[in-house]
Short mmCIF file of C-alpha atoms (C1' of nucleotides) in Angstrom, two decimals:
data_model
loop_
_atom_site.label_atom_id
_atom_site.label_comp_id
_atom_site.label_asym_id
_atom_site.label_seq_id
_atom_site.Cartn_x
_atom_site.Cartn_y
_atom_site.Cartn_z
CA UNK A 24 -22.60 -5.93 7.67
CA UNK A 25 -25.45 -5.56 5.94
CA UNK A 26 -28.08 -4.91 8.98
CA UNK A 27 -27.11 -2.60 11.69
CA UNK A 28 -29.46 -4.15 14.17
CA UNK A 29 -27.45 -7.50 13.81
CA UNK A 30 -24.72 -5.56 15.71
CA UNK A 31 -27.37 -4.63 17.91
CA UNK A 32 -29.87 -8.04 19.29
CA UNK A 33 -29.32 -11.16 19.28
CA UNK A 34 -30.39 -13.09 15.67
CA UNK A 35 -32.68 -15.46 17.44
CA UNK A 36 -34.41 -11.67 18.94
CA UNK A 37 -34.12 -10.42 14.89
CA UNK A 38 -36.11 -13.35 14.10
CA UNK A 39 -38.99 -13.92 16.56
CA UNK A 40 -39.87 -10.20 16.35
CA UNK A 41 -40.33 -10.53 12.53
CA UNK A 42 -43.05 -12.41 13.54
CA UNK A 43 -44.65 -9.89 15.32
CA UNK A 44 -45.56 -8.35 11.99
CA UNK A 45 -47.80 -11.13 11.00
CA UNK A 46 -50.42 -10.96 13.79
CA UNK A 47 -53.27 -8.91 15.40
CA UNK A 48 -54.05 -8.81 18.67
CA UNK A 49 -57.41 -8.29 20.25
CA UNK A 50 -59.55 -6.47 23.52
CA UNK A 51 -58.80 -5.72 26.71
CA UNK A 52 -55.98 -6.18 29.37
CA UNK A 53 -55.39 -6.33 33.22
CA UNK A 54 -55.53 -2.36 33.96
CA UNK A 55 -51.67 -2.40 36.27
CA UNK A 56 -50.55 -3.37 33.12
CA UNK A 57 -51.43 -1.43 31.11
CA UNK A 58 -50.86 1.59 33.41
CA UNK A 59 -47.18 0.26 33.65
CA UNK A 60 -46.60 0.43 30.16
CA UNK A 61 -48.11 3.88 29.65
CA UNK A 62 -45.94 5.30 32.28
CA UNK A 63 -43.11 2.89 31.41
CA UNK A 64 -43.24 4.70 27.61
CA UNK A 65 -43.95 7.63 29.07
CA UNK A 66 -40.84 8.08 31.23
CA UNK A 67 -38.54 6.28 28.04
CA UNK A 68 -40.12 9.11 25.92
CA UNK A 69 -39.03 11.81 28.20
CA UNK A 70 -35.99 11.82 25.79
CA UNK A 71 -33.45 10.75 28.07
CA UNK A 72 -34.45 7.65 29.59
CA UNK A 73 -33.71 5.76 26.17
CA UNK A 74 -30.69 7.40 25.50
CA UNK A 75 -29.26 6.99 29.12
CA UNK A 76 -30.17 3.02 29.04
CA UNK A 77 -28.65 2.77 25.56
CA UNK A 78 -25.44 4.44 26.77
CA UNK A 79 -25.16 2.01 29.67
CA UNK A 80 -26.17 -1.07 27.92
CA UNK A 81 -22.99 -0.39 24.98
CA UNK A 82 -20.27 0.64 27.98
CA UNK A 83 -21.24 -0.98 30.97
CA UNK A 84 -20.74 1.03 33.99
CA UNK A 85 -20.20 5.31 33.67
CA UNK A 86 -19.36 7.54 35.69
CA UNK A 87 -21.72 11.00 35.95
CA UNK A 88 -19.84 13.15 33.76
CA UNK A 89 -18.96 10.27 31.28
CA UNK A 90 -22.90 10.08 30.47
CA UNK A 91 -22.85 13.78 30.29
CA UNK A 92 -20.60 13.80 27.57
CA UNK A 93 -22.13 10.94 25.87
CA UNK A 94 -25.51 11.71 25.81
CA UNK A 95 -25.44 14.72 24.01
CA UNK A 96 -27.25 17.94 25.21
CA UNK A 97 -28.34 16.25 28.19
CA UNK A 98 -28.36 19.32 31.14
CA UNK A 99 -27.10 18.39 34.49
CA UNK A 100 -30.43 18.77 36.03
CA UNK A 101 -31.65 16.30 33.78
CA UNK A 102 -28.80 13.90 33.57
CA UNK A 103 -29.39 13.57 37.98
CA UNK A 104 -33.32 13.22 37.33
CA UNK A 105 -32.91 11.09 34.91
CA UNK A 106 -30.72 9.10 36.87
CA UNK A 107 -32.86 8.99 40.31
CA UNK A 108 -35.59 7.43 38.53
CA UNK A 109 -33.79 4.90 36.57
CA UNK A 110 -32.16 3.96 39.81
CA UNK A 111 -36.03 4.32 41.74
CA UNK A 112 -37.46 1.85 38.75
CA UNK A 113 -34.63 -0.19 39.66
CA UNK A 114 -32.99 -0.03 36.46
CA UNK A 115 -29.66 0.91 37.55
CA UNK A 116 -27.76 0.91 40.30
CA UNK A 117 -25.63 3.60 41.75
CA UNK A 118 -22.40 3.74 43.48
CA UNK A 119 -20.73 6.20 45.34
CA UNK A 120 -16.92 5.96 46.14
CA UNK A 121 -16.23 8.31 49.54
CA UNK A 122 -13.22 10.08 47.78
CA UNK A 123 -12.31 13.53 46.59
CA UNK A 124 -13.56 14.74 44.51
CA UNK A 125 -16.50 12.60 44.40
CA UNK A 126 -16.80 9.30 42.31
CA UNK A 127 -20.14 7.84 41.36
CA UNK A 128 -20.63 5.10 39.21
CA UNK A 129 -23.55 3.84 37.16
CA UNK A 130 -24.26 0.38 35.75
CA UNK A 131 -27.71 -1.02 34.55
CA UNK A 132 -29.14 -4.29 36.48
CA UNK A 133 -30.51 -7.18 34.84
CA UNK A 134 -33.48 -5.72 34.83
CA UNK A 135 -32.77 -2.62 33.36
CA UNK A 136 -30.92 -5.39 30.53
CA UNK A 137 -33.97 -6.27 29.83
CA UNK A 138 -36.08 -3.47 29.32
CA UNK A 139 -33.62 -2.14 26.87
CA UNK A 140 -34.53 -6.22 24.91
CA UNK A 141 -37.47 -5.63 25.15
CA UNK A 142 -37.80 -2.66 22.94
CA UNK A 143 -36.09 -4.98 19.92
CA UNK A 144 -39.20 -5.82 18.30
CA UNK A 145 -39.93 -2.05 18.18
CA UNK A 146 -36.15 -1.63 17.05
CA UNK A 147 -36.80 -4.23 14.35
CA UNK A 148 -40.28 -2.89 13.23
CA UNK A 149 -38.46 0.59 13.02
CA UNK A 150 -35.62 -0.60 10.74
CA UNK A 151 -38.01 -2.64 8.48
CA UNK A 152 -40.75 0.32 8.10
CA UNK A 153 -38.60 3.08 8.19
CA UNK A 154 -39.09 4.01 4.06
CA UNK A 155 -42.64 3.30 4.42
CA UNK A 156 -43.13 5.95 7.36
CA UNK A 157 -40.87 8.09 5.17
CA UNK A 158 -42.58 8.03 1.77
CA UNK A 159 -46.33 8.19 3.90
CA UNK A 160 -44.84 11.07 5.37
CA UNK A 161 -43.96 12.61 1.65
CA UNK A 162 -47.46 11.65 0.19
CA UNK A 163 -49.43 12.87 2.76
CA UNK A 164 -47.21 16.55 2.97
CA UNK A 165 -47.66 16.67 -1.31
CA UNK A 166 -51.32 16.10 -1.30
CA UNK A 167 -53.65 18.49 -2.41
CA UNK B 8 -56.86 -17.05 32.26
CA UNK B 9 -54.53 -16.99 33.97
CA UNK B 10 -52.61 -15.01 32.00
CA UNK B 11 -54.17 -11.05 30.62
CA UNK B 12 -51.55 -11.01 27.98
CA UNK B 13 -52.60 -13.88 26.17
CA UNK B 14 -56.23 -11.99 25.32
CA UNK B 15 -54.03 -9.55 23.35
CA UNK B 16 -51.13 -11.36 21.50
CA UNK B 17 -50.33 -14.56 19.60
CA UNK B 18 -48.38 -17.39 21.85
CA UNK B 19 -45.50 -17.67 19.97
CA UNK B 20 -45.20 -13.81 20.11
CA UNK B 21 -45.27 -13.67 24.06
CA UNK B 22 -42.72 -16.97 23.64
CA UNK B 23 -40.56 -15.39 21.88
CA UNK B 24 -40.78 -12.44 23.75
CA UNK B 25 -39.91 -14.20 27.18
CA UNK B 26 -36.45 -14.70 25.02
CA UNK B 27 -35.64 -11.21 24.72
CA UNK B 28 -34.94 -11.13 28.31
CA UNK B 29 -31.91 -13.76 28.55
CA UNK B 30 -29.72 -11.48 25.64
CA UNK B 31 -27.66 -8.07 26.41
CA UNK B 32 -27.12 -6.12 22.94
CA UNK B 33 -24.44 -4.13 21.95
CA UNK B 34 -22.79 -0.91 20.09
CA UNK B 35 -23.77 1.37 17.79
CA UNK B 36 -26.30 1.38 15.44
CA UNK B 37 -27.65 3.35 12.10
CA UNK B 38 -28.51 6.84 13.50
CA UNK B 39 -31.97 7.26 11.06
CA UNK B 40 -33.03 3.93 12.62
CA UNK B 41 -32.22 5.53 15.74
CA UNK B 42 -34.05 8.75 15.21
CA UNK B 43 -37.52 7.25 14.03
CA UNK B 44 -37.22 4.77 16.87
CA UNK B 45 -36.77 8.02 19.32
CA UNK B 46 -39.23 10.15 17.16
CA UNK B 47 -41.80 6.65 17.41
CA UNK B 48 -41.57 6.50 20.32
CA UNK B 49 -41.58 9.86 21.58
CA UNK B 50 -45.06 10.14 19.54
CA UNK B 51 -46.13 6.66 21.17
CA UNK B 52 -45.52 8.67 24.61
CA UNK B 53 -47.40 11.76 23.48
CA UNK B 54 -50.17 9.71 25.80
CA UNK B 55 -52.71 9.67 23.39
CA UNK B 56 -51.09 7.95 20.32
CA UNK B 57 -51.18 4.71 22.01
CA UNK B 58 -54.66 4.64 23.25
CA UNK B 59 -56.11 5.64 19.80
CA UNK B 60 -53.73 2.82 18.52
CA UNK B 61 -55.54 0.26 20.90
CA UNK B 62 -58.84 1.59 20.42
CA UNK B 63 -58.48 1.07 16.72
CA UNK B 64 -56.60 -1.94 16.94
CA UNK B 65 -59.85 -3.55 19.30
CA UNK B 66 -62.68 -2.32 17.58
CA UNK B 67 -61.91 -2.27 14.13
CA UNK B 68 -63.22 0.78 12.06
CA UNK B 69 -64.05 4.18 14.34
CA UNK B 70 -65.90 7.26 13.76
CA UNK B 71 -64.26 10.21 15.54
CA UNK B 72 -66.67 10.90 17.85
CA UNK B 73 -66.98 6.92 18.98
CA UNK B 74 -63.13 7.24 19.30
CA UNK B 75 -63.50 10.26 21.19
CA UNK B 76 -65.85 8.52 23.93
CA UNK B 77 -63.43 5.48 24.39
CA UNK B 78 -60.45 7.55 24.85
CA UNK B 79 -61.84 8.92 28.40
CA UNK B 80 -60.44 12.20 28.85
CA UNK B 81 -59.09 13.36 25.28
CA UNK B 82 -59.92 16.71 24.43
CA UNK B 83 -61.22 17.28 20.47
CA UNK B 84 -58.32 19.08 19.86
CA UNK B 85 -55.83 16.27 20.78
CA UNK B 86 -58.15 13.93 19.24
CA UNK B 87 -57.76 15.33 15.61
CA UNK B 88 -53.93 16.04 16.23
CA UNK B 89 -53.39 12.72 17.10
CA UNK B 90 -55.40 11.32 14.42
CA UNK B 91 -53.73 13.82 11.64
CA UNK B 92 -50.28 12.49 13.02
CA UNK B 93 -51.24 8.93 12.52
CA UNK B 94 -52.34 9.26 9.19
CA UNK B 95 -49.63 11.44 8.24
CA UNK B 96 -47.28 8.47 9.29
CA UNK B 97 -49.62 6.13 7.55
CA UNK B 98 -50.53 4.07 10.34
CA UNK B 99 -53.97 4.57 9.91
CA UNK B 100 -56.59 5.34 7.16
CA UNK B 101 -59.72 8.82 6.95
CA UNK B 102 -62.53 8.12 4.71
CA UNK B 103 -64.71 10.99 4.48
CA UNK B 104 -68.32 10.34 3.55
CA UNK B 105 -69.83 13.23 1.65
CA UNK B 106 -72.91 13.16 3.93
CA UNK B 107 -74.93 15.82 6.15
CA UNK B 108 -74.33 15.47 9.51
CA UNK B 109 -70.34 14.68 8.03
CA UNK B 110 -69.02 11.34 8.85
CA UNK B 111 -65.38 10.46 9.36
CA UNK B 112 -64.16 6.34 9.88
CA UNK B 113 -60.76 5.75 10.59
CA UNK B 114 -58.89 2.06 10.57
CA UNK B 115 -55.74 0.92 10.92
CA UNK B 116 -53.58 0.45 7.86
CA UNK B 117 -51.37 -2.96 7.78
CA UNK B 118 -48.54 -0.36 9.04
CA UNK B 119 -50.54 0.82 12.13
CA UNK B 120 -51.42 -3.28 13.44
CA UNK B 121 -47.50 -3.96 13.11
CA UNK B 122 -46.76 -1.17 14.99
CA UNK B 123 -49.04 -2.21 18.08
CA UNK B 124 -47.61 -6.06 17.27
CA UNK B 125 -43.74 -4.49 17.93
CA UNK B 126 -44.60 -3.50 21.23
CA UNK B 127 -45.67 -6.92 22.79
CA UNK B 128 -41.75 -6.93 23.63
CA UNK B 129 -42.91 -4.23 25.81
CA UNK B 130 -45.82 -5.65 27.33
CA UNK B 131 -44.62 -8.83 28.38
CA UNK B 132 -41.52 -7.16 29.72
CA UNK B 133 -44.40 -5.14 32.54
CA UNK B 134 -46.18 -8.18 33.08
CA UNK B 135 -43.16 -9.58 34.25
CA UNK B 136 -42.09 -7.28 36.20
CA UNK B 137 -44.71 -5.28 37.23
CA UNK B 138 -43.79 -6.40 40.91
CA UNK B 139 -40.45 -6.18 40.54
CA UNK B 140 -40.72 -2.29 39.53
CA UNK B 141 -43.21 -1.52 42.75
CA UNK B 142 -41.16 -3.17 45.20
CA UNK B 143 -37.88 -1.24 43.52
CA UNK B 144 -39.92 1.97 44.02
CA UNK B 145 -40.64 0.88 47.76
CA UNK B 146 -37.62 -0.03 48.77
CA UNK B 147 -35.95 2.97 47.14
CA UNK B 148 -38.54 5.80 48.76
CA UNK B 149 -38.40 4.26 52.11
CA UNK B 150 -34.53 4.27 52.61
CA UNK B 151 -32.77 6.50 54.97
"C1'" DT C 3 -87.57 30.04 12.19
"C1'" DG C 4 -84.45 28.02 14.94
"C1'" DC C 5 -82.62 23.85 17.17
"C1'" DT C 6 -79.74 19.54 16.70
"C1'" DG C 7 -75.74 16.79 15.51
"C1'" DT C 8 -70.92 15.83 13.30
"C1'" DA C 9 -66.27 16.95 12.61
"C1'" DG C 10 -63.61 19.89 12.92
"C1'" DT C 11 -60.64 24.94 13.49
"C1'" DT C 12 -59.09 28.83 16.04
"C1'" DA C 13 -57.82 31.97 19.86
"C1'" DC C 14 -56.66 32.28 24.43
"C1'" DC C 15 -54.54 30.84 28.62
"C1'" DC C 16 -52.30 28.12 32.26
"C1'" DG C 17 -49.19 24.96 34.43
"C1'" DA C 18 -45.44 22.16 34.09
"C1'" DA C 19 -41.21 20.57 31.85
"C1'" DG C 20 -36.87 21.74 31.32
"C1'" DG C 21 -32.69 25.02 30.44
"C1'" DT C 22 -29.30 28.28 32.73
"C1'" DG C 23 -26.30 29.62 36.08
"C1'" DA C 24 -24.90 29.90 40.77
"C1'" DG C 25 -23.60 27.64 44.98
"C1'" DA C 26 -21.92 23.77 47.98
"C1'" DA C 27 -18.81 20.38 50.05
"C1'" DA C 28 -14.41 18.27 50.41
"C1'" DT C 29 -9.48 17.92 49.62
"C1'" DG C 30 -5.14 17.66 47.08
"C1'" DG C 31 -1.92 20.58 44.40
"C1'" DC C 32 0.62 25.07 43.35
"C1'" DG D 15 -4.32 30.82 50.69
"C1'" DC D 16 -6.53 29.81 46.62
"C1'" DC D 17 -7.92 27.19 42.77
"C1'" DA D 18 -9.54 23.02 40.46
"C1'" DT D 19 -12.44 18.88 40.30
"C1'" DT D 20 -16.81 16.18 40.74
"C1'" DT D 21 -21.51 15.52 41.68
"C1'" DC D 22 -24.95 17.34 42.66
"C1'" DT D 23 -29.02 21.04 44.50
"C1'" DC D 24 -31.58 25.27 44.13
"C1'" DA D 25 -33.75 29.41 42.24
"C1'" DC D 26 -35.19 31.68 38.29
"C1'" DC D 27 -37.14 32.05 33.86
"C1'" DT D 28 -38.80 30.67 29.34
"C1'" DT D 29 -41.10 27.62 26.28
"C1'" DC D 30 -44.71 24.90 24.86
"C1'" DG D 31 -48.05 21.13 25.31
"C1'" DG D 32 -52.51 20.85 25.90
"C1'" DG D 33 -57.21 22.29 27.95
"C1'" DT D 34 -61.41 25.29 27.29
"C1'" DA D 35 -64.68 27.32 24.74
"C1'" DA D 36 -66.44 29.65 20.94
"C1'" DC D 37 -67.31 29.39 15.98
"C1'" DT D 38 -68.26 27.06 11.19
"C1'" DA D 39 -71.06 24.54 7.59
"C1'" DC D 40 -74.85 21.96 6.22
"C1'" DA D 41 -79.18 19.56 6.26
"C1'" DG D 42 -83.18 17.55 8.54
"C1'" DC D 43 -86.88 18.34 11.50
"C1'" DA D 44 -90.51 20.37 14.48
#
DNA sequence: TGCTGTAGTTACCCGAAGGTGAGAAATGGC
DNA sequence: GCCATTTCTCACCTTCGGGTAACTACAGCA
C-alpha cells in the first residue's frame, strides 16, 4: 500500500482534490459563510474536535470512556465539551441507555460523515506537501 | 449569482467537491501526515492565518501595512507573527526593499495558493449546510 | 530642529482555555 | 454496609495567547 490516504478516501475523492492544486481562486464571499468556516476551523482546531470525529468515523459508535481511551490525553472535561458541541453542531448524536451504571453511546450523523470528507482535499494537500513544508521549515531555521 | 462560491473556486473543484459528501473513509493513517494536518490546521485556526491567506490570495502582492488595514482588527504584533509563520512554512514570500521609509511586499508562493485551493472541500461543505448547522443549534438549545 | 511614516521588536498585563481532583447519582456484588 | 462502575459537573488554579503601548532606525521635509 503505497499511499496511506488510499486506506483513508475514496480514489475518486484522491483524484478530484489533486485538482485543487492547479487553480486560484479569486475576491469575496457571502459573509455567513465565511463566518461558518472560521468558526467551523476554529472549533476543529480546538484539538479535539478532529480527533473525536476521526475516532468516530474509523469505529462507528463509542461509548464515553471508549473515546477517552482512544483519544489520547483528552481530560474528561474536555472529552464532555467536546462532545456537547459536536452533538449542538449536529454532528453526532448521543444516546443514553437508563441502566446502571450509566451507558451513553456516540455515533456521528451523516452530516458529521461529511464534514470529516470534506477535509480530504486538505488531507491530500497535506500528504503531497508534507517534504516541502518540511525542508521550507529547515531553510528558513538555517538562514543567516 | 446565484451561487457566492462560484466567485472563489473553479467549477469542477466545487463538482468534485459536492462528491466528497456521498463517501465515509476509514482506518488509520500515516501519523506525520496526521500531525502536519493537525499542526495545519491548528495554525489555519490560529484566526489570523486564514485571513492573511485570503487577503493575499485576492489581492495579489501586499505591503504589511495594506495587509494590516484589510485584516480589521489584527494587532501588529499578530500581524508579523503570522506573517513570520507563513514564510517559515513557505507559503508565502518577504522581499525587503532597501529603501527609507522601509518597504516590505509579501505574495503567496505556489505552496501558499494550494493550500487555500485544499480547503474548498471545506467551503462547499458550509455552504451546504450552513442551515442545517443553525437549525441543529436551535433545536438543540431550545430542548427541555 | 523636530515631525512624519514604515516595519518592526519588546515588556507588561489580562482574560480565557484548559488541566486536576473532588463529588454525585444509582445499583448490583461481596 | 460498603465498594466499584460510569458519566458527568463543579471549583480551583495555572498557563499562555494575544492586546496595548512604548521604543528603534533612517531619511525627507518644513
Amino acid at each position: 500500500m503505497a499511499n496511506p490516504l488510499q486506506t483513508r478516501f475514496a480514489a475518486a475523492d484522491i483524484a478530484q482534490a489533486e485538482q485543487y492544486l492547479a487553480h486560484e481562486p479569486p475576491t469575496d464571499i457571502d459573509p455567513r459563510i465565511e463566518r461558518l468556516v472560521n468558526e467551523l476551523i476554529g472549533r476543529i482546531a480546538d484539538k479535539w474536535t478532529l480527533l473525536v470525529l476521526e475516532e468516530l468515523e474509523a469505529k462507528g459508535t463509542l461509548r464515553f470512556t471508549e473515546i477517552g481511551r482512544l483519544v489520547e490525553g483528552i481530560s474528561q472535561k474536555m472529552l464532555t465539551q467536546t462532545l456537547r458541541q459536536m452533538e449542538r453542531d449536529g454532528l453526532l448524536t448521543r444516546t443514553v441507555h437508563a441502566v446502571v451504571p450509566p451507558r451513553v453511546d456516540y455515533a456521528l450523523t451523516p452530516l458529521g460523515n461529511s464534514l470529516s470528507a470534506a477535509f480530504c482535499g486538505v488531507w491530500v494537500w497535506a500528504e503531497r506537501n508534507l517534504e516541502t513544508v518540511e525542508n521550507a521549515r529547515t531553510t528558513f531555521d538555517a538562514r543567516d
